[in-house]
Amino acid sequence: MKHKKKKHILWLIFIFAFLYTPILLLGFYSFTDAAMIGQMRGFSLHNYKTLFTTPELTSMIWGTILLALVVGVLSTILGTMGAIGAFYGRRKSRHAIELMNQIPVVNADVVTGFSVCILLVVVLGVDKDTYLPLIAGQMALCTPFVYLQIMPRLTQMDPHLYEAALDLGCSPFQALMKVVVRDLMPAIGSGLFTAVTLSMDDYFITTYTKPAVFNTISTYTVNATRGSQTSVKTALWALSTVIFAVVILGVLVVNYRSSKEEEGGWSL
Amino acid sequence: MRFRRRTLSIPYVLFLLVFVVAPLAVVLIYAFTNGQGRFTLENFFAFFKSSRTIATLLYSMWIAFVTTMVCLLLAYPTAYVLARGGFKKGGALLLLAVLPMWINFTLRITAVKELLDAVEGNLAYYPFLNTIIGQVYDFLPFMILPIYNVLLSLDQKVLEAGRDLGADPKRLFWQVILPMSRPGIVSGITMVFLPAMTNYVVLDMLYNSTYIMGSLIGSYFNAYDWHNGSMISAILLMIIAFFSWLEKKAGGDISDSSAARGGSLL
């Protein structure tokens, strides 16, 4: 039994080494002047200075965050309304919505992005500079995931609560907001989180629908690896390290809060 | 007019029709028409006649197949150890295993690229190997999550029954646990195989200049060739439809796989 446990631990060490070595090495070298991993150079915050003072980089970062928030909020509202409506609607229409909802989830992002571009830009002639194709395209990817977060929660909800609220004098809209939406808040929160991360991670939809001058972290990084600008390249190492730190911090905060709530240690 | 809850879905239905269904319909129309707007199967046959595009299709499938297999071989033991290894903090360790998913994937691939560059000296020597490493690095969490979920929720009673009926641990694994984890495996495979066929950014960033299906769309897009680009999309749609059907048939849970993609752990 003990021997087995040792094997398990060794395997986990191997997997975690695989997953974390690249990120951690990049993080380490981001604090030096090295232009390549493996070059020994002294400590330097040069990359971080470049990252936070180069207008091109800062506007790209803020653009990504702003876009993710806009797309995230719109998708969350739309997906939540869609799920509530479908849940209380007729069975046939719910089935139809679910089917359409599934399309962007299983579809390749390249195809989603390309198809939105073809319809909006090529056929309807919408200007990419309006950001409309970009926002609509990303929402087409994100909203179905919000919907999928909301639906299970609706299924678990006690249907009598809404009726009780009506009996106690709420208008249907009030009952909806005070009972249903209130109960959905955790699911709405994780839907928003999912939508924001999907938007921030997206490359394919963005690249087919974005205005020419606008870049997100994804499109910028891909272009930077094609180019040979070393200072920008190593500044992206700093960006990767900052995001890694933010993710770790976020996970710690969420887990600390939920473990305090449940007193059951770590939970997901 | 009285407020009805089911009317709330109207905006979303309209959105889906305009931004999901209509674009795909247009892609299909473009795929099967020529520049004059006449119906044609020419693009379709051209794809299967050209050795270049067929080679691309086969190369994508080969890349996707190897990536999926490697992911499965790495993810299954990981998910197993995390779910059934008896670790007190198995949940926290799972979080650690999927946490890289929340770092932008282009930055993660950058990290892999820099490391491989330092180790290999020149990325151009091993384009295939590098692509597999990059893709596995990118998609591994998508495989771990659904398998972990299914292993965690295995019915304890069935395992006990197996033991009572005299199965040793080895047999219990091969004849009970592994077959019962099939839905998770199926979900994981669909979550990895399709993106691996189309995510050409990983190849681009690792200087693998061979095309996969996604790169074809990209190159037609850059050449403003909407008809051929749409044909590639249409062929991918058929492959995707086939896989979704296969997943359903094999007992995979689509909501499970989508949960993995959305990183919905919170």
Coordinates of C-alpha atoms in Angstrom, one line a residue, chain B:
Chain B
M1 CA -50.1 42.2 -21.2
R2 CA -49.2 39.7 -18.5
F3 CA -45.5 38.9 -18.0
R4 CA -44.6 35.4 -19.0
R5 CA -41.3 33.8 -18.0
R6 CA -41.0 32.0 -21.2
T7 CA -40.8 35.2 -23.3
L8 CA -37.4 35.8 -21.6
S9 CA -35.8 33.5 -24.1
I10 CA -36.9 35.5 -27.2
P11 CA -33.7 37.7 -27.3
Y12 CA -31.5 34.6 -27.0
V13 CA -33.4 32.7 -29.7
L14 CA -33.1 35.7 -32.0
F15 CA -29.4 36.0 -31.2
L16 CA -28.8 32.3 -31.9
L17 CA -30.7 32.5 -35.2
V18 CA -28.8 35.5 -36.4
F19 CA -25.3 34.9 -35.1
V20 CA -25.1 31.1 -34.9
V21 CA -27.5 29.5 -37.4
A22 CA -27.5 32.1 -40.1
P23 CA -23.7 32.3 -40.4
L24 CA -23.4 28.5 -40.7
A25 CA -26.2 28.6 -43.3
V26 CA -24.3 31.2 -45.3
V27 CA -21.1 29.2 -45.0
L28 CA -22.9 26.1 -46.5
I29 CA -24.3 28.3 -49.3
Y30 CA -20.9 29.7 -50.1
A31 CA -19.4 26.2 -50.0
F32 CA -21.7 24.9 -52.6
T33 CA -21.9 27.9 -55.0
N34 CA -19.4 29.5 -57.3
G35 CA -18.5 33.2 -57.8
Q36 CA -21.6 33.7 -59.9
G37 CA -23.8 32.4 -57.2
R38 CA -24.7 29.2 -59.0
F39 CA -24.9 25.9 -57.2
T40 CA -21.8 23.7 -57.7
L41 CA -20.1 20.7 -56.2
E42 CA -16.9 21.8 -57.7
N43 CA -15.3 23.1 -54.5
F44 CA -16.4 19.9 -52.8
F45 CA -14.8 17.6 -55.4
A46 CA -11.8 19.9 -55.7
F47 CA -11.1 19.3 -52.0
F48 CA -11.1 15.5 -52.4
K49 CA -9.2 15.6 -55.8
S50 CA -6.3 17.7 -54.7
S51 CA -3.5 15.7 -53.1
R52 CA -2.5 18.9 -51.2
T53 CA -5.8 19.2 -49.3
I54 CA -6.2 15.5 -48.8
A55 CA -2.7 15.4 -47.3
T56 CA -3.7 18.3 -45.0
L57 CA -6.8 16.4 -43.9
L58 CA -4.8 13.3 -43.1
Y59 CA -2.0 15.2 -41.4
S60 CA -4.6 17.0 -39.2
M61 CA -6.1 13.7 -38.3
W62 CA -2.8 12.2 -37.5
I63 CA -1.8 15.1 -35.3
A64 CA -5.1 15.0 -33.6
F65 CA -4.9 11.3 -33.1
V66 CA -1.4 11.3 -31.5
T67 CA -2.3 14.3 -29.4
T68 CA -5.4 12.6 -28.1
M69 CA -3.7 9.4 -27.3
V70 CA -0.8 11.1 -25.5
C71 CA -3.3 13.2 -23.6
L72 CA -5.3 10.1 -22.6
L73 CA -2.2 8.2 -21.5
L74 CA -1.2 11.2 -19.3
A75 CA -4.6 12.3 -18.1
Y76 CA -6.1 8.9 -17.1
P77 CA -3.5 8.0 -14.5
T78 CA -3.5 11.7 -13.3
A79 CA -7.3 11.8 -12.9
Y80 CA -7.2 8.3 -11.3
V81 CA -4.6 9.3 -8.7
L82 CA -6.4 12.5 -7.9
A83 CA -9.8 11.0 -7.7
R84 CA -9.0 7.6 -6.1
G85 CA -5.5 7.9 -4.7
G86 CA -6.7 8.7 -1.3
F87 CA -5.1 12.2 -1.1
K88 CA -6.7 14.4 1.5
K89 CA -6.4 17.4 -0.7
G90 CA -7.3 15.7 -4.0
G91 CA -9.6 18.6 -5.0
A92 CA -6.8 21.1 -4.4
L93 CA -4.4 19.0 -6.4
L94 CA -7.0 18.8 -9.3
L95 CA -7.2 22.6 -9.2
L96 CA -3.4 22.7 -9.5
A97 CA -3.6 20.4 -12.5
V98 CA -6.1 22.4 -14.4
L99 CA -5.1 25.9 -13.3
P100 CA -2.8 26.6 -16.3
M101 CA -6.0 26.5 -18.4
W102 CA -6.8 30.0 -17.1
I103 CA -3.5 31.5 -18.5
N104 CA -4.0 32.7 -22.0
F105 CA -3.1 29.8 -24.3
T106 CA -0.9 31.8 -26.6
L107 CA 1.3 32.8 -23.6
R108 CA 1.4 29.2 -22.5
I109 CA 2.5 28.1 -25.9
T110 CA 5.1 30.9 -25.8
A111 CA 6.5 29.3 -22.6
V112 CA 6.7 25.9 -24.3
K113 CA 8.3 27.4 -27.3
E114 CA 11.0 29.2 -25.4
L115 CA 11.8 26.0 -23.4
L116 CA 11.9 23.8 -26.5
D117 CA 14.0 26.4 -28.2
A118 CA 16.5 26.3 -25.4
V119 CA 16.6 22.5 -25.2
E120 CA 16.6 21.7 -28.9
G121 CA 18.6 24.6 -30.2
N122 CA 16.4 24.9 -33.3
L123 CA 12.7 24.3 -33.3
A124 CA 12.8 23.4 -37.0
Y125 CA 14.5 20.0 -36.3
Y126 CA 11.4 18.4 -34.7
P127 CA 8.3 20.1 -36.0
F128 CA 6.0 17.1 -35.4
L129 CA 7.3 16.3 -31.9
N130 CA 7.1 20.0 -30.9
T131 CA 3.5 20.2 -32.2
I132 CA 2.4 17.2 -30.2
I133 CA 4.1 18.6 -27.0
G134 CA 2.5 22.0 -27.5
Q135 CA -0.9 20.6 -28.2
V136 CA -0.8 18.2 -25.3
Y137 CA 0.3 21.0 -23.0
D138 CA -2.6 23.1 -24.2
F139 CA -5.3 20.4 -24.1
L140 CA -4.3 18.1 -21.2
P141 CA -6.7 19.8 -18.6
F142 CA -9.7 19.2 -21.0
M143 CA -8.9 15.5 -20.8
I144 CA -8.2 15.3 -17.0
L145 CA -11.4 17.1 -15.9
P146 CA -14.1 14.8 -17.4
I147 CA -12.2 11.6 -16.5
Y148 CA -11.7 12.9 -12.9
N149 CA -15.4 13.7 -12.6
V150 CA -16.5 10.3 -13.7
L151 CA -14.0 8.5 -11.5
L152 CA -15.0 10.6 -8.5
S153 CA -18.6 9.7 -8.9
L154 CA -18.2 5.9 -9.5
D155 CA -20.7 3.9 -7.5
Q156 CA -18.8 2.6 -4.5
K157 CA -21.3 -0.3 -4.2
V158 CA -20.4 -1.6 -7.6
L159 CA -16.7 -1.6 -6.7
E160 CA -17.5 -3.5 -3.4
A161 CA -19.6 -6.0 -5.3
G162 CA -16.6 -6.6 -7.6
R163 CA -14.4 -7.2 -4.7
D164 CA -16.9 -9.4 -3.0
L165 CA -17.1 -11.5 -6.1
G166 CA -13.4 -12.1 -5.9
A167 CA -11.8 -9.6 -8.3
D168 CA -8.2 -8.7 -7.3
P169 CA -7.3 -5.0 -7.7
K170 CA -6.0 -5.5 -11.2
R171 CA -9.1 -7.2 -12.4
L172 CA -11.3 -4.7 -10.6
F173 CA -9.5 -1.9 -12.6
W174 CA -9.6 -3.5 -16.0
Q175 CA -13.1 -5.0 -15.8
V176 CA -15.0 -2.5 -13.6
I177 CA -13.3 0.8 -13.2
L178 CA -12.1 1.3 -16.7
P179 CA -15.3 0.4 -18.5
M180 CA -17.3 2.5 -16.1
S181 CA -15.1 5.5 -16.8
R182 CA -16.0 5.4 -20.5
P183 CA -18.2 8.5 -20.5
G184 CA -15.4 10.6 -19.2
I185 CA -12.9 9.2 -21.6
V186 CA -15.3 9.8 -24.5
S187 CA -15.9 13.4 -23.4
G188 CA -12.2 14.0 -23.1
I189 CA -11.5 12.6 -26.5
T190 CA -14.0 14.8 -28.3
M191 CA -12.7 17.8 -26.3
V192 CA -9.2 17.2 -27.5
F193 CA -9.5 15.6 -31.0
L194 CA -11.4 18.4 -32.7
P195 CA -9.4 21.3 -31.4
A196 CA -6.2 19.5 -32.2
M197 CA -7.4 19.2 -35.8
T198 CA -8.0 22.9 -36.1
N199 CA -5.9 24.9 -33.7
Y200 CA -3.3 26.0 -36.2
V201 CA -1.9 28.6 -33.9
V202 CA 0.0 26.0 -31.9
L203 CA 1.7 24.9 -35.1
D204 CA 2.4 28.5 -36.3
M205 CA 3.9 29.5 -33.0
L206 CA 6.2 26.4 -32.9
Y207 CA 7.3 27.0 -36.5
N208 CA 5.6 23.9 -37.9
S209 CA 4.8 25.1 -41.4
T210 CA 2.8 22.1 -42.4
Y211 CA -0.9 22.9 -42.8
I212 CA -3.7 21.4 -40.8
M213 CA -7.4 22.0 -41.5
G214 CA -7.6 25.2 -39.5
S215 CA -4.6 26.7 -41.4
L216 CA -6.4 26.1 -44.7
I217 CA -9.3 28.3 -43.5
G218 CA -6.8 30.9 -42.4
S219 CA -5.0 30.9 -45.7
Y220 CA -8.2 31.1 -47.7
F221 CA -9.4 33.9 -45.4
N222 CA -6.2 35.8 -46.1
A223 CA -6.7 35.3 -49.8
Y224 CA -10.3 36.5 -49.7
D225 CA -11.3 33.1 -51.1
W226 CA -14.7 32.8 -49.3
H227 CA -16.0 29.9 -51.3
N228 CA -13.0 27.5 -50.6
G229 CA -12.8 28.7 -47.1
S230 CA -16.4 27.9 -46.6
M231 CA -15.9 24.5 -48.2
I232 CA -13.2 23.7 -45.6
S233 CA -15.6 24.9 -42.8
A234 CA -18.4 22.7 -44.3
I235 CA -16.1 19.7 -44.3
L236 CA -15.1 20.4 -40.7
L237 CA -18.8 20.8 -39.8
M238 CA -19.4 17.3 -41.1
I239 CA -16.6 15.9 -39.1
I240 CA -17.8 17.7 -36.0
A241 CA -21.3 16.5 -36.5
F242 CA -20.1 12.9 -37.0
F243 CA -18.1 13.2 -33.7
S244 CA -20.9 14.6 -31.8
W245 CA -23.1 11.7 -32.9
L246 CA -20.4 9.3 -32.0
E247 CA -20.0 10.8 -28.6
K248 CA -23.7 10.6 -27.9
K249 CA -23.6 7.0 -29.1
A250 CA -20.6 6.1 -27.0
G251 CA -22.2 7.4 -23.9
G252 CA -20.3 10.6 -23.5
D253 CA -21.8 13.5 -21.7
I254 CA -21.7 16.6 -23.8
S255 CA -22.4 18.9 -20.9
D256 CA -19.5 17.4 -19.0
S257 CA -17.1 18.2 -21.9
S258 CA -18.4 21.7 -22.2
A259 CA -18.0 22.2 -18.5
A260 CA -14.4 21.3 -18.9
R261 CA -13.9 23.7 -21.7
G262 CA -15.6 26.5 -19.8
G263 CA -13.3 25.8 -16.9
S264 CA -16.3 25.8 -14.6
L265 CA -14.8 24.7 -11.4
L266 CA -16.0 27.5 -9.2

